[in-house]
Amino acid sequence: MSLKRKHEDITPSNPSAEPPIFRSAPISDRESTFIGLFSPTLPPKDLQHLAEIESASHKVLAWRRESNQQSLTHAKQYVTGHDDDGEKYGGSKVEKVLVRMVVTGSCVVARWYGGVMLGPVRFTHMENAAREAVQKWQDDVVDGAAKKRKVDDDAAEKERLVKVLGKRDQSVTVLRALAFEKEAMAKRAAEGEAPPLPPESVIIDATAAAKSPKVMLASQQAKPKYDDMELSQLRMLEKARDASIAFLLKRIDRAEEQLVPSSTPPNTKVDPP
């Protein structure tokens, strides 16, 4: 497509925000240097007139964008075009790179001519420079998506841990009250203050105990602000809470064992008649 055909997408603009530009590494061959530049958003003429490539002998331009026209099949249509800028057939080579890589945007291959004619290999250099610039953009998109996915995953995990730790704290409060109660009863039984009772007779309403004003006040005063913590801290606290719960369950088991009456009948000594 000739540059003489006007399109709105090749009109220079003055964007307030700097759009992203992705550059290839320089390709040097017999005094000539090629550099590819790609932007998914910058208008073609803006990319072609960047100050950093102003000194280039040729600024071969190509673009590909979605068409505003709709097809009968509702399939996406694309408008492509190019500007050789003195490098005959160069623009079509760069344009084909955009089509093959299925991308929309603008691409310029700047060439600084060193005085030695390169022949057809110059088109290979143009294609490679354009391809690398586009590939850098694609890699950036993939990296950005991966980073966003990690941010979303971390946020979801943090939300989960904040809820889990709140429940773990309640469990620790309930189990601690139950452990203290059973240990106290086991101690009284060992000192002869009360006969050992079966475990089902000493199970208290742990939930009610945890809701007592004294316990609730202590729990509220010591409640950590999980929302303000880093994810790594929350992960460590989850492990710590699980360890605390396991320890309290062992204490409760030991106390219950002490409260179970011995199944061995007492050794009663009978005097002979």
Coordinates of C-alpha atoms in Angstrom, one line a residue, residues 4-252:
K4 CA 0.0 8.5 -0.6
R5 CA -3.2 6.8 0.5
K6 CA -4.2 8.7 3.6
H7 CA -5.3 7.0 6.8
E8 CA -6.3 8.4 10.1
D9 CA -4.0 6.0 11.8
I10 CA -0.8 7.4 10.2
T11 CA -1.5 11.0 11.1
P12 CA 1.0 12.4 13.6
S13 CA -0.4 13.1 17.1
N14 CA 0.8 14.7 20.3
P15 CA 0.0 12.2 23.0
S16 CA 0.4 13.5 26.6
A17 CA 1.6 10.1 27.9
E18 CA 4.7 8.5 26.4
P19 CA 3.6 5.2 24.6
P20 CA 5.8 2.1 24.9
I21 CA 8.4 1.6 22.2
F22 CA 10.3 -1.7 21.9
R23 CA 13.7 -1.8 20.1
S24 CA 15.8 -4.5 18.6
A25 CA 19.5 -4.8 19.1
P26 CA 21.5 -3.0 16.4
I27 CA 22.4 -5.2 13.3
S28 CA 25.7 -4.1 11.7
D29 CA 26.9 -5.2 8.3
R30 CA 29.6 -3.5 6.2
E31 CA 29.2 0.0 7.6
S32 CA 25.4 -0.2 7.7
T33 CA 23.4 -0.4 10.9
F34 CA 19.8 -1.5 11.2
I35 CA 17.5 -1.0 14.3
G36 CA 13.9 -2.0 14.6
L37 CA 11.3 -0.1 16.6
F38 CA 7.8 -1.3 17.4
S39 CA 4.9 0.3 19.2
P40 CA 1.4 -1.3 19.6
T41 CA -0.1 2.2 20.2
L42 CA 2.0 4.9 18.6
P43 CA 0.7 6.2 15.3
P44 CA 3.0 5.2 12.4
K45 CA 4.2 8.7 11.4
D46 CA 5.0 9.5 15.1
L47 CA 7.1 6.4 15.3
Q48 CA 8.8 7.2 12.0
H49 CA 9.7 10.7 13.1
L50 CA 11.2 9.9 16.5
A51 CA 14.2 12.1 17.3
E52 CA 16.4 9.1 18.1
I53 CA 16.3 7.9 14.5
E54 CA 16.2 11.3 12.9
S55 CA 19.8 10.8 11.5
A56 CA 19.0 7.5 9.9
S57 CA 19.4 7.3 6.1
H58 CA 16.1 5.4 5.7
K59 CA 13.2 4.9 8.1
V60 CA 11.3 2.1 6.6
L61 CA 7.7 2.1 8.0
A62 CA 4.9 -0.5 8.2
W63 CA 1.7 -0.7 10.2
R64 CA -1.2 -3.0 10.8
R65 CA -4.4 -2.1 12.6
E66 CA -8.0 -3.3 13.0
S67 CA -10.4 -2.0 10.4
N68 CA -13.5 -0.1 11.3
Q69 CA -15.4 -1.9 8.7
Q70 CA -17.3 -5.1 9.6
S71 CA -17.4 -8.2 7.4
L72 CA -20.5 -10.3 6.8
T73 CA -18.9 -13.1 8.8
H74 CA -18.1 -10.7 11.7
A75 CA -14.5 -11.7 11.4
K76 CA -11.9 -9.0 12.2
Q77 CA -10.6 -7.1 9.3
Y78 CA -7.2 -5.4 9.2
V79 CA -5.7 -2.5 7.4
T80 CA -2.0 -2.6 6.5
G81 CA 0.3 -0.2 4.9
H82 CA 4.0 0.8 4.5
D83 CA 6.4 3.5 3.5
D84 CA 9.7 2.4 1.8
D85 CA 11.3 5.8 2.6
G86 CA 13.8 5.2 -0.2
E87 CA 14.4 1.5 0.4
K88 CA 12.5 0.0 -2.4
Y89 CA 10.5 -3.0 -1.3
G90 CA 11.7 -2.5 2.3
G91 CA 8.3 -1.4 3.6
S92 CA 6.5 -4.5 2.2
K93 CA 9.1 -6.8 3.9
V94 CA 8.4 -5.1 7.3
E95 CA 4.7 -5.2 6.7
K96 CA 4.8 -9.0 6.1
V97 CA 6.6 -9.4 9.5
L98 CA 3.6 -7.8 11.2
V99 CA 1.2 -9.9 9.3
R100 CA 3.0 -13.2 10.0
M101 CA 3.4 -12.4 13.7
V102 CA -0.3 -11.4 13.9
V103 CA 0.2 -8.1 15.7
T104 CA -1.3 -4.7 15.4
G105 CA 0.9 -1.6 15.7
S106 CA 3.6 0.4 14.0
C107 CA 7.1 -0.8 13.1
V108 CA 10.0 1.2 11.8
V109 CA 13.4 -0.2 10.7
A110 CA 15.9 2.6 10.7
R111 CA 19.0 2.1 8.5
W112 CA 22.2 4.1 8.7
Y113 CA 23.8 3.6 5.3
G114 CA 27.6 3.4 5.5
G115 CA 28.4 3.7 1.8
V116 CA 28.6 0.0 0.9
M117 CA 25.7 -1.6 -1.0
L118 CA 24.5 -4.7 0.7
G119 CA 22.2 -6.2 -1.9
P120 CA 19.3 -8.5 -1.0
V121 CA 20.7 -9.3 2.5
R122 CA 19.6 -5.8 3.6
F123 CA 16.0 -7.1 3.5
T124 CA 17.0 -10.0 5.8
H125 CA 18.4 -7.5 8.2
M126 CA 15.2 -5.4 8.1
E127 CA 13.0 -8.4 8.7
N128 CA 15.2 -9.6 11.6
A129 CA 15.3 -6.2 13.2
A130 CA 11.5 -5.8 12.9
R131 CA 10.9 -9.3 14.2
E132 CA 13.1 -8.8 17.2
A133 CA 11.4 -5.5 18.1
V134 CA 7.9 -7.1 17.9
Q135 CA 9.2 -10.1 19.9
K136 CA 10.4 -7.9 22.7
W137 CA 6.9 -6.4 22.9
Q138 CA 5.3 -9.9 23.0
D139 CA 7.7 -11.0 25.7
D140 CA 6.8 -7.9 27.7
V141 CA 3.1 -8.7 27.4
V142 CA 3.7 -12.2 28.6
D143 CA 5.9 -11.0 31.5
G144 CA 3.3 -8.3 32.4
A145 CA 0.5 -10.9 32.4
A146 CA 2.6 -13.2 34.6
K147 CA 3.3 -10.4 37.0
K148 CA -0.4 -9.4 37.1
R149 CA -1.3 -13.1 37.7
K150 CA 1.1 -13.3 40.6
V151 CA -0.2 -10.1 42.1
D152 CA -3.8 -11.4 41.8
D153 CA -2.8 -14.8 43.3
D154 CA -0.9 -13.1 46.2
A155 CA -3.9 -10.9 46.9
A156 CA -6.3 -13.9 46.9
E157 CA -3.9 -15.8 49.2
K158 CA -3.6 -12.9 51.5
E159 CA -7.4 -12.5 51.7
R160 CA -7.7 -16.2 52.5
L161 CA -5.0 -16.1 55.1
V162 CA -6.6 -13.1 56.9
K163 CA -9.8 -15.1 57.2
V164 CA -8.1 -18.3 58.1
L165 CA -6.0 -16.7 60.8
G166 CA -9.0 -15.1 62.4
K167 CA -10.6 -18.5 62.6
R168 CA -7.4 -20.1 63.9
D169 CA -7.2 -17.5 66.6
Q170 CA -10.7 -18.4 67.7
S171 CA -9.8 -22.0 67.7
V172 CA -6.7 -21.3 69.8
T173 CA -8.8 -19.3 72.3
V174 CA -11.4 -22.1 72.6
L175 CA -8.8 -24.9 72.9
R176 CA -6.7 -23.0 75.4
A177 CA -9.7 -22.5 77.7
L178 CA -10.6 -26.2 77.3
A179 CA -7.0 -27.2 78.1
F180 CA -6.8 -25.1 81.2
E181 CA -10.1 -26.4 82.4
K182 CA -9.3 -30.0 81.9
E183 CA -5.8 -29.7 83.4
A184 CA -7.3 -28.0 86.4
M185 CA -9.8 -30.8 86.9
A186 CA -7.1 -33.4 86.4
K187 CA -4.9 -31.7 89.1
R188 CA -7.8 -31.5 91.5
A189 CA -8.5 -35.2 90.9
A190 CA -4.9 -36.1 91.5
E191 CA -4.9 -34.2 94.8
G192 CA -8.0 -36.1 95.9
E193 CA -10.3 -33.1 95.8
A194 CA -12.7 -34.9 93.5
P195 CA -12.9 -38.4 92.1
P196 CA -11.8 -38.9 88.5
L197 CA -14.7 -38.6 86.1
P198 CA -15.2 -40.0 82.6
P199 CA -14.2 -37.5 79.9
E200 CA -17.8 -37.0 78.8
S201 CA -18.7 -35.8 82.3
V202 CA -16.1 -33.0 82.2
I203 CA -16.4 -31.6 78.7
I204 CA -17.3 -28.0 79.1
D205 CA -19.0 -25.7 76.7
A206 CA -15.8 -24.4 75.2
T207 CA -17.5 -22.0 73.0
A208 CA -19.3 -20.4 76.0
A209 CA -16.0 -20.3 77.9
A210 CA -14.4 -18.5 74.9
K211 CA -17.2 -16.0 74.9
S212 CA -16.8 -15.0 78.5
P213 CA -16.2 -11.3 79.0
K214 CA -12.7 -11.9 80.3
V215 CA -11.6 -14.1 77.5
M216 CA -13.2 -12.0 74.8
L217 CA -11.5 -8.8 76.2
A218 CA -8.1 -10.5 76.1
S219 CA -8.8 -11.8 72.6
Q220 CA -9.8 -8.4 71.3
Q221 CA -6.8 -6.6 72.9
A222 CA -4.3 -9.1 71.4
K223 CA -5.9 -9.4 68.0
P224 CA -3.2 -8.8 65.4
K225 CA -3.9 -6.5 62.4
Y226 CA -3.5 -9.2 59.7
D227 CA -4.6 -6.8 56.9
D228 CA -1.5 -4.7 57.5
M229 CA 0.9 -7.6 57.3
E230 CA 3.0 -8.9 54.4
L231 CA 2.1 -12.2 52.8
S232 CA 5.3 -13.8 54.0
Q233 CA 4.4 -12.9 57.6
L234 CA 0.9 -14.3 57.2
R235 CA 2.3 -17.6 55.9
M236 CA 4.5 -18.0 58.9
L237 CA 1.7 -17.1 61.3
E238 CA -0.5 -19.8 59.7
K239 CA 2.1 -22.4 60.4
A240 CA 2.6 -21.0 63.9
R241 CA -1.2 -21.2 64.6
D242 CA -1.4 -24.7 63.3
A243 CA 1.5 -25.7 65.6
S244 CA -0.3 -24.0 68.6
I245 CA -3.5 -25.9 67.9
A246 CA -1.7 -29.2 67.6
F247 CA 0.1 -28.5 70.9
L248 CA -3.1 -27.6 72.7
L249 CA -4.8 -30.7 71.4
K250 CA -2.0 -32.8 72.9
R251 CA -2.5 -31.0 76.3
I252 CA -6.2 -31.8 76.2

